[in-house]
Tab-separated table of C-alpha atoms in Angstrom:
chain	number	residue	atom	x	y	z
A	30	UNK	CA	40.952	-106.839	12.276
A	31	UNK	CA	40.582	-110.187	13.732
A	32	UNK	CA	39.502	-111.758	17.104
A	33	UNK	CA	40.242	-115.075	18.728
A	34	UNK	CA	38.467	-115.581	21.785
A	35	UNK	CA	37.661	-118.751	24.051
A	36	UNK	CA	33.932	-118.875	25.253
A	37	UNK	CA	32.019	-120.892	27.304
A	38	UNK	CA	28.500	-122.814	26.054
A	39	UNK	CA	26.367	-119.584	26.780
A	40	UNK	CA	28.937	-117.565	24.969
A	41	UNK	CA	30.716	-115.917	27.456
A	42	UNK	CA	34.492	-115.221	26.798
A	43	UNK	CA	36.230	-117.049	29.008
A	44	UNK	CA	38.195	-115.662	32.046
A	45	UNK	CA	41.283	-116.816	33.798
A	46	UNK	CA	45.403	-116.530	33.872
A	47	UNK	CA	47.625	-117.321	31.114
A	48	UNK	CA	50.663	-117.944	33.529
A	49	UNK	CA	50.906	-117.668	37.552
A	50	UNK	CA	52.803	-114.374	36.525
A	51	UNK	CA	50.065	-112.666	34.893
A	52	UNK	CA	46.432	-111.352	36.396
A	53	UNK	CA	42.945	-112.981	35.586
A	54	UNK	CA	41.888	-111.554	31.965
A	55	UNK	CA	39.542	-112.547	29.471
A	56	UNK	CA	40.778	-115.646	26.647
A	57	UNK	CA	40.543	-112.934	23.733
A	58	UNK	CA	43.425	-111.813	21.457
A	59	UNK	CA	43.004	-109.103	18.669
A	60	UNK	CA	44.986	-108.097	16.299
A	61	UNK	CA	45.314	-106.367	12.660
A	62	UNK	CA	46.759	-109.397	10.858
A	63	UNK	CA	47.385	-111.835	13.685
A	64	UNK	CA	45.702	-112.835	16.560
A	65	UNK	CA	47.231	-115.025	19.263
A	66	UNK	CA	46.252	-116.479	22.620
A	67	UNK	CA	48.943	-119.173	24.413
A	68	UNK	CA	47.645	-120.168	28.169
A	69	UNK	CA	49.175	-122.051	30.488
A	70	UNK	CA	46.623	-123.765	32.434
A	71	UNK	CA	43.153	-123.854	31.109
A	72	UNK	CA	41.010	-127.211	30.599
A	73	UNK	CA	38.288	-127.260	27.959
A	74	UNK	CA	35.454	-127.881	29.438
A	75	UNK	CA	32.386	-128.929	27.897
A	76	UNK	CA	30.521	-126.942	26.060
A	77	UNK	CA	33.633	-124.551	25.171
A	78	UNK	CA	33.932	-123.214	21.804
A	79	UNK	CA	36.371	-121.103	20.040
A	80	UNK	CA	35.037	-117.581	17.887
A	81	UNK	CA	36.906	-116.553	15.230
A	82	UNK	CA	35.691	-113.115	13.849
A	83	UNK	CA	36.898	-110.769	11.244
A	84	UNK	CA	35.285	-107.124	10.230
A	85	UNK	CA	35.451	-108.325	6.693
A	86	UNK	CA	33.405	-111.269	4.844
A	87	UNK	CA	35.599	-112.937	2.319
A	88	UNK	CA	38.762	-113.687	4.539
A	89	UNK	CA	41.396	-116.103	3.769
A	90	UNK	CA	43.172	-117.050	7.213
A	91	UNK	CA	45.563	-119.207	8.140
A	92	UNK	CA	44.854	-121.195	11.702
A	93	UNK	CA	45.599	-123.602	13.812
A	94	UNK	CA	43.185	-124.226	17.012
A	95	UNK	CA	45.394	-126.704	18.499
A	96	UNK	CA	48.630	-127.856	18.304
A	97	UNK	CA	47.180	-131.407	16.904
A	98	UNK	CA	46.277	-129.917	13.581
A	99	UNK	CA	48.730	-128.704	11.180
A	100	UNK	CA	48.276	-124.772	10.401
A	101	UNK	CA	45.624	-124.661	7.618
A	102	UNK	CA	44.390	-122.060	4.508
A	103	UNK	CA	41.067	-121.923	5.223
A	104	UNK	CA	37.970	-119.756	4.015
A	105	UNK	CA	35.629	-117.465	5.375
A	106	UNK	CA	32.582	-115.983	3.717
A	107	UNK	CA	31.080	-114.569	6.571
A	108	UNK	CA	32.786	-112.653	9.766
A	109	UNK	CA	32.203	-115.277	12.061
A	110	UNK	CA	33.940	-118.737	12.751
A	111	UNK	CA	32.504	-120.529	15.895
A	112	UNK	CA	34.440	-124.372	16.133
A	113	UNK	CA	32.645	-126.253	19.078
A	114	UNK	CA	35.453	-127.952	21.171
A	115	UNK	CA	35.398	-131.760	20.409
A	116	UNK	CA	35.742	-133.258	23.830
A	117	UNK	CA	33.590	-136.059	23.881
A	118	UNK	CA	35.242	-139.623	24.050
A	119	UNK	CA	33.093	-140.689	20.734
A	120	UNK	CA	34.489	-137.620	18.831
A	121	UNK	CA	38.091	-138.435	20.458
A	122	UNK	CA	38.387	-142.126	18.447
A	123	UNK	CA	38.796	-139.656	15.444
A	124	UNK	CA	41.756	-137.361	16.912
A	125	UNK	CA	45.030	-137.578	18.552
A	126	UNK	CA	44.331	-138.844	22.203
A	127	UNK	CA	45.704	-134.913	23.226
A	128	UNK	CA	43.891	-132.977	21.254
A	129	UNK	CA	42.475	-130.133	22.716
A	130	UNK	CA	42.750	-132.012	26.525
A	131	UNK	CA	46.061	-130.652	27.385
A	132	UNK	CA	45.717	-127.073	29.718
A	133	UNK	CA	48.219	-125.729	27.633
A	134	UNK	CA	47.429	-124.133	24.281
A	135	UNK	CA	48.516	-121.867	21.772
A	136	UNK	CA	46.187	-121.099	18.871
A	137	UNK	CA	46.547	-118.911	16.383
A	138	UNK	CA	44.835	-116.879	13.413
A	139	UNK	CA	46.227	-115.114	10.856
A	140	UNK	CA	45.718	-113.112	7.461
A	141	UNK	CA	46.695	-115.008	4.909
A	142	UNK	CA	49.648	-114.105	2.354
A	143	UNK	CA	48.869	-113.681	-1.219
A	144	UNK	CA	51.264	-116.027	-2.029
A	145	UNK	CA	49.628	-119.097	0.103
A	146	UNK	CA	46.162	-118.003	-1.729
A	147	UNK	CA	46.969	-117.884	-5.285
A	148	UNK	CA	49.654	-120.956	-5.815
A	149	UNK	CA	47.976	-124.307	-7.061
A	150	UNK	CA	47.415	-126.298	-4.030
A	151	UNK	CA	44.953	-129.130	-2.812
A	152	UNK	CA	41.732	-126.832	-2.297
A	153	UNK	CA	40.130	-129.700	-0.037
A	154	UNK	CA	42.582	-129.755	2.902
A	155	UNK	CA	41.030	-128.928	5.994
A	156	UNK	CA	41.750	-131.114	9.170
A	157	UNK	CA	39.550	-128.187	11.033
A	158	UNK	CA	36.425	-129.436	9.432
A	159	UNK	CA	33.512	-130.943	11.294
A	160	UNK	CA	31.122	-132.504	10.952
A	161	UNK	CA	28.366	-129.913	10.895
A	162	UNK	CA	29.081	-126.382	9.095
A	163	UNK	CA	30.875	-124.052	11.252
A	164	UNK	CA	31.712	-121.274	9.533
A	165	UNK	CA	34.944	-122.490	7.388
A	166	UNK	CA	35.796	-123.775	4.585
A	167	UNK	CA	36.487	-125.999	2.342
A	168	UNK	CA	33.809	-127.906	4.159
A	169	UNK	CA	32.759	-132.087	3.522
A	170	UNK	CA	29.830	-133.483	3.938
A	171	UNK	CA	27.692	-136.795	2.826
A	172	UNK	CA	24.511	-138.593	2.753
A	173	UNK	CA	25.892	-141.307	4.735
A	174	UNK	CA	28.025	-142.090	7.267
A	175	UNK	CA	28.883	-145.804	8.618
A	176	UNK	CA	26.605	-145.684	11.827
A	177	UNK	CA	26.731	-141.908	12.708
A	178	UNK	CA	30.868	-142.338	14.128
A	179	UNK	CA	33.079	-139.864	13.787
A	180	UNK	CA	35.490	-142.074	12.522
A	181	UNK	CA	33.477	-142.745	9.637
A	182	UNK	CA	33.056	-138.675	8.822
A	183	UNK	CA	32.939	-137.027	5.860
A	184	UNK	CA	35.705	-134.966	7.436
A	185	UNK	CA	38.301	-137.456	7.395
A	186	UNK	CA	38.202	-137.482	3.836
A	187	UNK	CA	39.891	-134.119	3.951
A	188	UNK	CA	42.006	-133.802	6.890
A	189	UNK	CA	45.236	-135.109	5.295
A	190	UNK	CA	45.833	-138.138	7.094
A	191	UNK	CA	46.579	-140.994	4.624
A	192	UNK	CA	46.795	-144.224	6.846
A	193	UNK	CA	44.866	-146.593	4.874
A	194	UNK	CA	46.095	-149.995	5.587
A	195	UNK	CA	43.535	-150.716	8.627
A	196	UNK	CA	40.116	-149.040	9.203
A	197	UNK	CA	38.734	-147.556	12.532
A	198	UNK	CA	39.593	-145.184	14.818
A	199	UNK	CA	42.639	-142.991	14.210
A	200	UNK	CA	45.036	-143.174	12.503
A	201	UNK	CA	42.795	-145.190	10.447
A	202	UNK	CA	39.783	-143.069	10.136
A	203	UNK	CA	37.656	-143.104	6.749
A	204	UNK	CA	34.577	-141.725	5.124
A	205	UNK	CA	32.002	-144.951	5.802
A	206	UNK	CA	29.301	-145.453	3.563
A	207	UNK	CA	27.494	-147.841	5.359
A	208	UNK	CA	27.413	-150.927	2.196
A	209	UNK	CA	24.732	-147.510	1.121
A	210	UNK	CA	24.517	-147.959	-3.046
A	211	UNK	CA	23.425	-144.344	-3.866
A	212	UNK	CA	26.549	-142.919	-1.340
A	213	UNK	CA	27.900	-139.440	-2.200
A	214	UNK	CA	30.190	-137.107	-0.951
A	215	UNK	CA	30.366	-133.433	-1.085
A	216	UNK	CA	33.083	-130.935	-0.823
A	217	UNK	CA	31.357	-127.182	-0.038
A	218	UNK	CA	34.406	-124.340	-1.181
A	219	UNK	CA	32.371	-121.704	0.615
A	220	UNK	CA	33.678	-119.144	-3.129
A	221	UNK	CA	34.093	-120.299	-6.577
A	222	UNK	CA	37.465	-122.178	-7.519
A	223	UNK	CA	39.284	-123.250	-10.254
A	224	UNK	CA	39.911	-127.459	-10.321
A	225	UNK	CA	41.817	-129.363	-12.833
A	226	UNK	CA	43.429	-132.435	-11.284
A	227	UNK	CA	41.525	-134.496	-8.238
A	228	UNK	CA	42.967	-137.334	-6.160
A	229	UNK	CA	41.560	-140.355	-4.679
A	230	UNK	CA	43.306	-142.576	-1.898
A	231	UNK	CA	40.548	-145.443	-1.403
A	232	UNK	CA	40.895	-147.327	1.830
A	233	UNK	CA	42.768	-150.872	1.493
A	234	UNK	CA	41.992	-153.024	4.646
A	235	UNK	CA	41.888	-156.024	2.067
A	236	UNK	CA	40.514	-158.572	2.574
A	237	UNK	CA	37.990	-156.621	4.768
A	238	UNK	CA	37.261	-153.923	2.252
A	239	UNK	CA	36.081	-153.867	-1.122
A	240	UNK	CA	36.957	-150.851	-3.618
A	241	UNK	CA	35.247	-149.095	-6.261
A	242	UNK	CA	35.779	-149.908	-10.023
A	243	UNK	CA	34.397	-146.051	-10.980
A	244	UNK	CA	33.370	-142.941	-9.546
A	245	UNK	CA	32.101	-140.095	-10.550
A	246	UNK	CA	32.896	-136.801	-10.108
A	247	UNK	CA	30.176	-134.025	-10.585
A	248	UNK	CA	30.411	-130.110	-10.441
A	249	UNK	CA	28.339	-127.157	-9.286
A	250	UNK	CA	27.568	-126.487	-12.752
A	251	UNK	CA	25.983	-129.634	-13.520
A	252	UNK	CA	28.555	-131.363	-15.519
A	253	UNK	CA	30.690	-134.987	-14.393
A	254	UNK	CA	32.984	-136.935	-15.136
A	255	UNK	CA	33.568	-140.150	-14.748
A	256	UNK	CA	37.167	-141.758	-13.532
A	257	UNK	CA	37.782	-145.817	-13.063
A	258	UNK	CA	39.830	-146.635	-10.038
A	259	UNK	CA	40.978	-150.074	-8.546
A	260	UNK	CA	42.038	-151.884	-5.778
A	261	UNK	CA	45.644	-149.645	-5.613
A	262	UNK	CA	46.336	-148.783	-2.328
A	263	UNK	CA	48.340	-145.721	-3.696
A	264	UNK	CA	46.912	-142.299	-4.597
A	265	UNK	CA	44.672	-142.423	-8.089
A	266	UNK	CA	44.484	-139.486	-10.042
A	267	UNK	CA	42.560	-138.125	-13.130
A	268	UNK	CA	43.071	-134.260	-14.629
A	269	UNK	CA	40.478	-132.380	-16.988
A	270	UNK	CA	40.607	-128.727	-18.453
A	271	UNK	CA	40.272	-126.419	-15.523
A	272	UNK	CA	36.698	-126.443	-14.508
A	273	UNK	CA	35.494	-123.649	-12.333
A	274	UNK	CA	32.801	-124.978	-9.342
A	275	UNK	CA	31.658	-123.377	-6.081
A	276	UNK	CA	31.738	-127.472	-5.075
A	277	UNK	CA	32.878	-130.997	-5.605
A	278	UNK	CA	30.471	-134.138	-5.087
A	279	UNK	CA	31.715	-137.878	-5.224
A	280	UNK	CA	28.608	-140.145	-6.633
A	281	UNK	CA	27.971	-143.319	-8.588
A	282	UNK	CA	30.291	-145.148	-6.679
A	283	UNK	CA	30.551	-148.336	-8.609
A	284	UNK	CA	31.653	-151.331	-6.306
A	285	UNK	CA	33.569	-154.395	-7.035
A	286	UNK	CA	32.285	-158.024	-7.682
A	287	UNK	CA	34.158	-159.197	-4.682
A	288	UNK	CA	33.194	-160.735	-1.449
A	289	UNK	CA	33.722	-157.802	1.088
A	290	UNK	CA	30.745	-155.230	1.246
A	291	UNK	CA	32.653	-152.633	2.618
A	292	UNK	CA	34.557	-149.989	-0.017
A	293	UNK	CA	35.270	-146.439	1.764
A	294	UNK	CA	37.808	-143.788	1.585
A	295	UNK	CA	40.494	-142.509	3.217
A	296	UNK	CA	41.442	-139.180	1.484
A	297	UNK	CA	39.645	-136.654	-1.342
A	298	UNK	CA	42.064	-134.241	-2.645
A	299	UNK	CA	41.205	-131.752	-5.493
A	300	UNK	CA	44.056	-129.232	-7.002
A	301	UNK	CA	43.684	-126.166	-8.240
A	302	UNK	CA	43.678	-122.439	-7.734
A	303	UNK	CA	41.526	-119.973	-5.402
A	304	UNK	CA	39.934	-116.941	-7.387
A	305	UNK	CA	40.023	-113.508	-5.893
A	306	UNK	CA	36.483	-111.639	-5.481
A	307	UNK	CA	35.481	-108.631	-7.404
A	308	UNK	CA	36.929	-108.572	-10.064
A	309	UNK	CA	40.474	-109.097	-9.405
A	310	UNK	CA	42.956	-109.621	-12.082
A	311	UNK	CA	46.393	-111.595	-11.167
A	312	UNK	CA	47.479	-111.480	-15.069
A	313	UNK	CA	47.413	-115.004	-14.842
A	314	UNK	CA	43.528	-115.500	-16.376
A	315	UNK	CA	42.437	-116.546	-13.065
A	316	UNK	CA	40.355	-113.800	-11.896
């Protein structure tokens, strides 16, 4: 069973029409597999978060809170997914200039298919992260971020956008390390995966950004491994023997001799499969 509900900053679901044609009724849609809730003329106001909850831990949903961000596979180890509204004009320099400020919306939650789980796919997307933990994952996070902007996230290293030509607000937005030597970068799964291949689109504003010569890549279990990248502006790519990890952290970040002080990056990707809990066998070795 899921539940999608609107509610306001003390928690209260949210009241009101969904069309002139219908009576006043609370923003809440349940359902057994899908849960949907279109309105016609509601602005967010501040404060106004949306609750995602399931009677199961251990969900796999598919979502899409507005009609901004593409539908996404995302994670749930607990039963509850509360994703603050971001309305305020700092957090907006990150987003589409629409996002979540039209009054019409249709959001959406949904079990996931076992086909969308178990096919090899980038296990880092999520352009519903933010920047604190909210409940979902895959879930990015670092020790730095260029002066505390939002268009400097961790987040935007995983929210498929690959614009990395310019820097700044979007379509442009980065993870910022703030010229920080000892940068890193974390990707929390939420459940154990299995990686073999990651990706690295560094951000290419040349001549005002530098790159990084090597990274390195380090696991939950303790191990790393170390991959040399340069100044492409294209995606750069290493694979290794499929390494199972609850997590993924970018560190050692090695910069260039060059003039600029400012390497970042625009996108994280890491490819793999998702593992099903308890013991489940897919005949593939997976489990």
């Amino acid at each position: 069973m899921l539940t999608l509900a609107i509610k306001n900053q003390a928690g209260e679901t949210i009241k009101g029409v969904i069309d002139h044609e219908k009576q006043p009724q609370l923003y809440e849609a349940t359902g057994t597999e899908l849960a949907v809730l279109a309105i016609k003329d509601y602005a967010y106001r501040p404060g106004d978060q949306i609750v995602v909850t399931t009677t199961e831990k251990n969900q796999y949903l598919i979502v899409q809170l507005d009609e901004t961000l593409a539908p996404t596979l995302v994670y749930l180890a607990e039963k509850q997914w509360i994703f603050p509204i971001p309305l305020l004009a700092t957090q907006h320099k990150a987003n589409v200039e629409t996002s979540f400020l039209s009054k019409r919306h249709h959001l959406f939650v949904r079990v996931a298919d076992a086909f969308e789980i178990e096919h090899y796919q980038n296990l880092t997307f999520n352009p519903h992260d933010q920047k604190q933990a909210s409940g979902a994952f895959p879930h990015a996070t670092a020790n730095v971020e260029t002066r505390d902007e939002a268009v400097f996230f961790a987040k935007n290293a995983i929210d498929g956008k690959y614009g990395n030509h310019s820097h700044g607000s979007y379509p442009f937005t980065s993870w910022g390390i703030n010229q920080q030597a000892d940068a890193q970068l974390t990707v929390e799964f939420g459940r154990e995966v299995l990686l073999d291949r990651v990706h690295l689109l560094l951000r290419g504003d040349f001549p005002h950004d530098s790159y990084w010569t090597e990274v390195t890549l380090a696991f939950s279990d303790g191990s790393q491994l170390t991959m040399p990248t340069t100044a492409s502006l294209d995606f750069q790519a290493v694979t290794f023997p499929a390494k199972r990890t609850t997590k993924l952290t970018l560190r050692n970040l090695q910069k260039a001799p060059d003039a600029s002080p400012f390497p970042a990056l625009t996108q994280l990707e890491a490819f793999g499969w998702n593992l099903k809990q308890e013991g489940y066998d897919d005949g593939t070795g997976r489990n």
